[in-house]
Short mmCIF file of C-alpha atoms in Angstrom, two decimals:
data_model
loop_
_atom_site.label_atom_id
_atom_site.label_comp_id
_atom_site.label_asym_id
_atom_site.label_seq_id
_atom_site.Cartn_x
_atom_site.Cartn_y
_atom_site.Cartn_z
CA MET A 1 -28.06 -25.26 -25.48
CA THR A 2 -29.13 -23.83 -28.50
CA ILE A 3 -32.48 -21.11 -29.46
CA PHE A 4 -33.72 -23.74 -30.96
CA LYS A 5 -33.88 -25.83 -27.90
CA VAL A 6 -34.82 -23.26 -25.63
CA GLY A 7 -37.69 -21.94 -28.15
CA ILE A 8 -39.33 -25.73 -28.19
CA ILE A 9 -39.04 -26.11 -24.43
CA GLY A 10 -40.64 -22.87 -23.79
CA VAL A 11 -44.04 -23.62 -26.72
CA ILE A 12 -44.08 -27.01 -24.74
CA GLY A 13 -44.04 -25.38 -21.21
CA ALA A 14 -46.79 -22.80 -22.52
CA LEU A 15 -48.99 -25.47 -24.12
CA LEU A 16 -48.27 -27.92 -20.60
CA SER A 17 -49.22 -24.70 -18.90
CA LEU A 18 -52.35 -24.21 -20.80
CA GLN A 19 -53.96 -27.62 -20.51
CA PHE A 20 -53.69 -27.13 -16.75
CA LYS A 21 -55.05 -23.26 -16.91
CA LYS A 22 -59.03 -24.64 -16.72
CA GLY A 23 -59.05 -27.06 -14.27
CA LYS A 24 -55.91 -27.46 -11.43
CA THR A 25 -54.42 -23.26 -12.42
CA GLU A 26 -52.01 -24.34 -9.64
CA TYR A 27 -50.14 -26.98 -12.03
CA SER A 28 -49.73 -24.85 -14.52
CA ILE A 29 -48.06 -21.85 -12.30
CA TYR A 30 -45.52 -24.57 -11.04
CA ILE A 31 -44.71 -25.67 -15.06
CA SER A 32 -44.44 -22.31 -15.18
CA ILE A 33 -42.24 -21.60 -13.19
CA GLY A 34 -40.32 -24.93 -13.62
CA ILE A 35 -39.68 -24.51 -17.25
CA SER A 36 -38.50 -20.94 -16.66
CA VAL A 37 -35.79 -22.03 -14.44
CA LEU A 38 -34.71 -24.30 -16.94
CA ILE A 39 -34.30 -21.95 -19.18
CA PHE A 40 -32.68 -19.60 -16.65
CA PHE A 41 -29.83 -22.55 -16.17
CA ALA A 42 -29.38 -22.18 -19.64
CA ILE A 43 -28.77 -18.81 -19.65
CA ILE A 44 -26.29 -19.20 -16.87
CA ASP A 45 -24.13 -20.92 -19.11
CA LYS A 46 -23.88 -17.54 -21.95
CA LEU A 47 -23.44 -15.25 -19.25
CA GLU A 48 -20.37 -17.29 -18.18
CA MET A 49 -19.26 -16.39 -21.93
CA PHE A 50 -19.72 -13.09 -21.93
CA ALA A 51 -17.83 -12.59 -18.60
CA ALA A 52 -15.05 -13.76 -19.82
CA ALA A 53 -15.15 -12.15 -22.97
CA LEU A 54 -15.13 -9.17 -20.38
CA ARG A 55 -12.20 -10.39 -19.06
CA ARG A 56 -10.12 -10.93 -22.69
CA ILE A 57 -11.55 -7.36 -23.38
CA GLN A 58 -10.07 -5.65 -19.50
CA ASP A 59 -6.93 -7.46 -20.55
CA PHE A 60 -6.82 -5.50 -23.79
CA LEU A 61 -7.51 -2.61 -22.04
CA ILE A 62 -6.46 -0.94 -18.95
CA ILE A 63 -9.79 -0.44 -17.58
CA ASP A 64 -10.54 -0.29 -13.49
CA SER A 65 -11.80 -3.86 -12.94
CA SER A 66 -14.80 -2.70 -10.73
CA TYR A 67 -16.71 -0.79 -13.62
CA LEU A 68 -16.70 -4.38 -15.41
CA ALA A 69 -17.81 -5.75 -11.79
CA THR A 70 -20.59 -3.20 -11.81
CA MET A 71 -21.46 -4.30 -15.70
CA LEU A 72 -21.58 -7.61 -14.76
CA LYS A 73 -24.07 -6.67 -11.61
CA MET A 74 -26.04 -4.71 -13.37
CA VAL A 75 -27.06 -7.56 -16.28
CA GLY A 76 -27.34 -9.78 -13.20
CA ILE A 77 -30.08 -7.84 -11.24
CA THR A 78 -31.60 -6.83 -15.45
CA TYR A 79 -32.31 -10.55 -15.59
CA ILE A 80 -33.09 -12.05 -12.28
CA SER A 81 -35.51 -8.92 -11.53
CA GLU A 82 -37.29 -9.60 -15.38
CA PHE A 83 -36.92 -13.33 -14.61
CA SER A 84 -38.92 -12.68 -11.36
CA SER A 85 -41.11 -10.28 -12.40
CA GLY A 86 -42.52 -12.69 -15.59
CA ILE A 87 -43.29 -15.70 -13.21
CA CYS A 88 -45.21 -13.14 -10.84
CA LYS A 89 -46.98 -11.52 -13.99
CA ASP A 90 -47.79 -15.58 -14.67
CA ALA A 91 -49.09 -15.97 -11.36
CA GLY A 92 -51.53 -13.25 -11.66
CA TYR A 93 -49.41 -10.03 -9.22
CA GLN A 94 -48.73 -7.41 -11.17
CA VAL A 95 -48.45 -4.49 -8.24
CA ILE A 96 -45.66 -6.93 -7.34
CA ALA A 97 -44.21 -7.53 -10.46
CA THR A 98 -43.75 -3.79 -11.29
CA GLN A 99 -42.61 -3.67 -7.64
CA ILE A 100 -39.76 -5.80 -8.44
CA GLU A 101 -38.99 -4.67 -11.79
CA LEU A 102 -38.89 -0.78 -9.99
CA PHE A 103 -36.46 -1.96 -7.38
CA GLY A 104 -34.45 -3.60 -10.26
CA LYS A 105 -34.10 -0.29 -12.09
CA LEU A 106 -33.58 1.77 -8.91
CA THR A 107 -30.82 -0.42 -8.39
CA ILE A 108 -29.38 -0.44 -11.43
CA LEU A 109 -29.03 3.42 -11.12
CA SER A 110 -27.44 3.11 -7.99
CA LEU A 111 -25.07 0.93 -8.90
CA GLY A 112 -23.85 2.88 -12.30
CA MET A 113 -23.99 6.45 -10.12
CA PRO A 114 -20.54 6.07 -8.72
CA VAL A 115 -19.68 5.08 -12.85
CA LEU A 116 -21.11 7.98 -13.81
CA LEU A 117 -19.20 10.51 -11.54
CA ALA A 118 -16.17 9.19 -12.41
CA LEU A 119 -16.51 9.53 -16.09
CA LEU A 120 -18.25 13.38 -15.51
CA GLU A 121 -15.06 13.70 -13.32
CA THR A 122 -12.84 12.45 -16.23
CA ILE A 123 -14.56 14.61 -18.60
CA ARG A 124 -14.27 17.61 -16.34
CA GLU A 125 -9.97 16.64 -16.14
CA PHE A 126 -10.01 16.94 -19.98
CA LEU A 127 -11.95 20.64 -20.31
CA LEU A 128 -9.43 22.30 -17.53
#
Protein backbone atom coordinates (compact mmCIF):
# COMPACT_ATOMS: atom_id res chain seq x y z
CA MET A 1 0.00 0.00 0.00
CA THR A 2 1.39 3.41 -0.93
CA ILE A 3 1.58 6.45 1.30
CA PHE A 4 -1.06 8.08 -0.87
CA LYS A 5 -3.56 5.30 -0.11
CA VAL A 6 -2.71 5.33 3.58
CA GLY A 7 -3.12 9.10 3.66
CA ILE A 8 -6.52 8.90 1.99
CA ILE A 9 -7.65 6.15 4.37
CA GLY A 10 -6.47 8.23 7.33
CA VAL A 11 -8.24 11.39 6.19
CA ILE A 12 -11.48 9.53 5.41
CA GLY A 13 -11.32 7.82 8.80
CA ALA A 14 -10.73 11.13 10.56
CA LEU A 15 -13.66 12.74 8.74
CA LEU A 16 -15.96 9.81 9.56
CA SER A 17 -14.83 9.91 13.14
CA LEU A 18 -15.61 13.64 13.35
CA GLN A 19 -19.12 13.02 12.03
CA PHE A 20 -19.89 10.59 14.83
CA LYS A 21 -18.12 12.57 17.56
CA LYS A 22 -21.13 14.84 18.16
CA GLY A 23 -23.78 12.15 18.61
CA LYS A 24 -22.41 8.69 19.22
CA THR A 25 -18.89 9.21 20.57
CA GLU A 26 -18.26 5.49 20.98
CA TYR A 27 -18.63 5.02 17.21
CA SER A 28 -16.03 7.71 16.71
CA ILE A 29 -13.55 5.75 18.82
CA TYR A 30 -14.37 2.48 17.03
CA ILE A 31 -13.81 4.08 13.63
CA SER A 32 -10.51 5.53 14.82
CA ILE A 33 -9.34 2.16 16.12
CA GLY A 34 -10.47 0.39 12.94
CA ILE A 35 -8.58 2.80 10.69
CA SER A 36 -5.52 2.51 12.92
CA VAL A 37 -5.58 -1.29 12.68
CA LEU A 38 -5.94 -1.09 8.90
CA ILE A 39 -2.91 1.19 8.66
CA PHE A 40 -1.06 -1.10 11.09
CA PHE A 41 -1.40 -4.00 8.65
CA ALA A 42 -0.06 -1.79 5.87
CA ILE A 43 2.98 -1.03 8.01
CA ILE A 44 3.66 -4.71 8.71
CA ASP A 45 4.45 -5.17 5.02
CA LYS A 46 7.06 -2.40 5.21
CA LEU A 47 8.54 -3.94 8.36
CA GLU A 48 8.99 -7.24 6.54
CA MET A 49 11.00 -5.42 3.86
CA PHE A 50 13.08 -3.82 6.62
CA ALA A 51 13.75 -7.23 8.18
CA ALA A 52 14.80 -8.64 4.80
CA ALA A 53 17.21 -5.75 4.30
CA LEU A 54 18.70 -6.39 7.73
CA ARG A 55 19.22 -10.04 6.83
CA ARG A 56 21.08 -8.99 3.69
CA ILE A 57 23.25 -6.62 5.70
CA GLN A 58 23.99 -9.46 8.08
CA ASP A 59 25.14 -11.59 5.13
CA PHE A 60 27.61 -8.90 4.07
CA LEU A 61 28.97 -8.12 7.52
CA ILE A 62 30.00 -10.36 10.33
CA ILE A 63 27.60 -9.16 13.01
CA ASP A 64 26.22 -11.09 15.92
CA SER A 65 22.62 -11.90 15.02
CA SER A 66 21.47 -11.02 18.53
CA TYR A 67 22.22 -7.35 17.80
CA LEU A 68 19.99 -7.34 14.75
CA ALA A 69 17.29 -9.21 16.62
CA THR A 70 17.50 -6.60 19.37
CA MET A 71 17.15 -3.81 16.82
CA LEU A 72 14.05 -5.45 15.33
CA LYS A 73 12.56 -5.81 18.79
CA MET A 74 13.22 -2.14 19.45
CA VAL A 75 11.45 -1.15 16.24
CA GLY A 76 8.49 -3.35 17.15
CA ILE A 77 8.27 -2.01 20.69
CA THR A 78 8.45 1.55 19.41
CA TYR A 79 5.67 1.03 16.92
CA ILE A 80 3.39 -0.87 19.28
CA SER A 81 3.81 1.65 22.09
CA GLU A 82 3.16 4.59 19.75
CA PHE A 83 0.15 2.81 18.24
CA SER A 84 -1.34 1.97 21.63
CA SER A 85 -0.59 5.41 23.00
CA GLY A 86 -2.25 7.08 20.03
CA ILE A 87 -5.41 5.05 20.48
CA CYS A 88 -5.53 5.93 24.17
CA LYS A 89 -5.05 9.62 23.36
CA ASP A 90 -7.88 9.48 20.82
CA ALA A 91 -10.12 7.90 23.43
CA GLY A 92 -9.27 10.70 25.86
CA TYR A 93 -7.06 8.74 28.23
CA GLN A 94 -3.90 10.88 28.26
CA VAL A 95 -2.55 9.40 31.51
CA ILE A 96 -2.69 5.84 30.19
CA ALA A 97 -1.11 6.96 26.92
CA THR A 98 1.76 8.58 28.80
CA GLN A 99 2.30 5.44 30.86
CA ILE A 100 2.41 3.29 27.71
CA GLU A 101 4.97 5.63 26.16
CA LEU A 102 7.09 5.56 29.32
CA PHE A 103 6.94 1.77 29.52
CA GLY A 104 7.98 1.51 25.86
CA LYS A 105 10.94 3.85 26.38
CA LEU A 106 12.11 1.95 29.44
CA THR A 107 11.76 -1.37 27.64
CA ILE A 108 13.88 -0.08 24.76
CA LEU A 109 16.44 1.22 27.25
CA SER A 110 16.65 -2.17 28.95
CA LEU A 111 16.99 -3.95 25.59
CA GLY A 112 19.78 -1.60 24.55
CA MET A 113 21.90 -2.03 27.67
CA PRO A 114 23.62 -5.28 26.59
CA VAL A 115 24.43 -3.73 23.21
CA LEU A 116 25.85 -0.63 24.90
CA LEU A 117 27.93 -2.77 27.26
CA ALA A 118 29.30 -4.80 24.34
CA LEU A 119 30.19 -1.58 22.52
CA LEU A 120 31.98 -0.20 25.58
CA GLU A 121 33.85 -3.50 25.98
CA THR A 122 34.96 -3.34 22.35
CA ILE A 123 36.16 0.25 22.79
CA ARG A 124 38.03 -0.75 25.93
CA GLU A 125 39.80 -3.57 24.08
CA PHE A 126 40.94 -1.14 21.39
CA LEU A 127 42.28 1.29 23.95
CA LEU A 128 44.26 -1.32 25.89
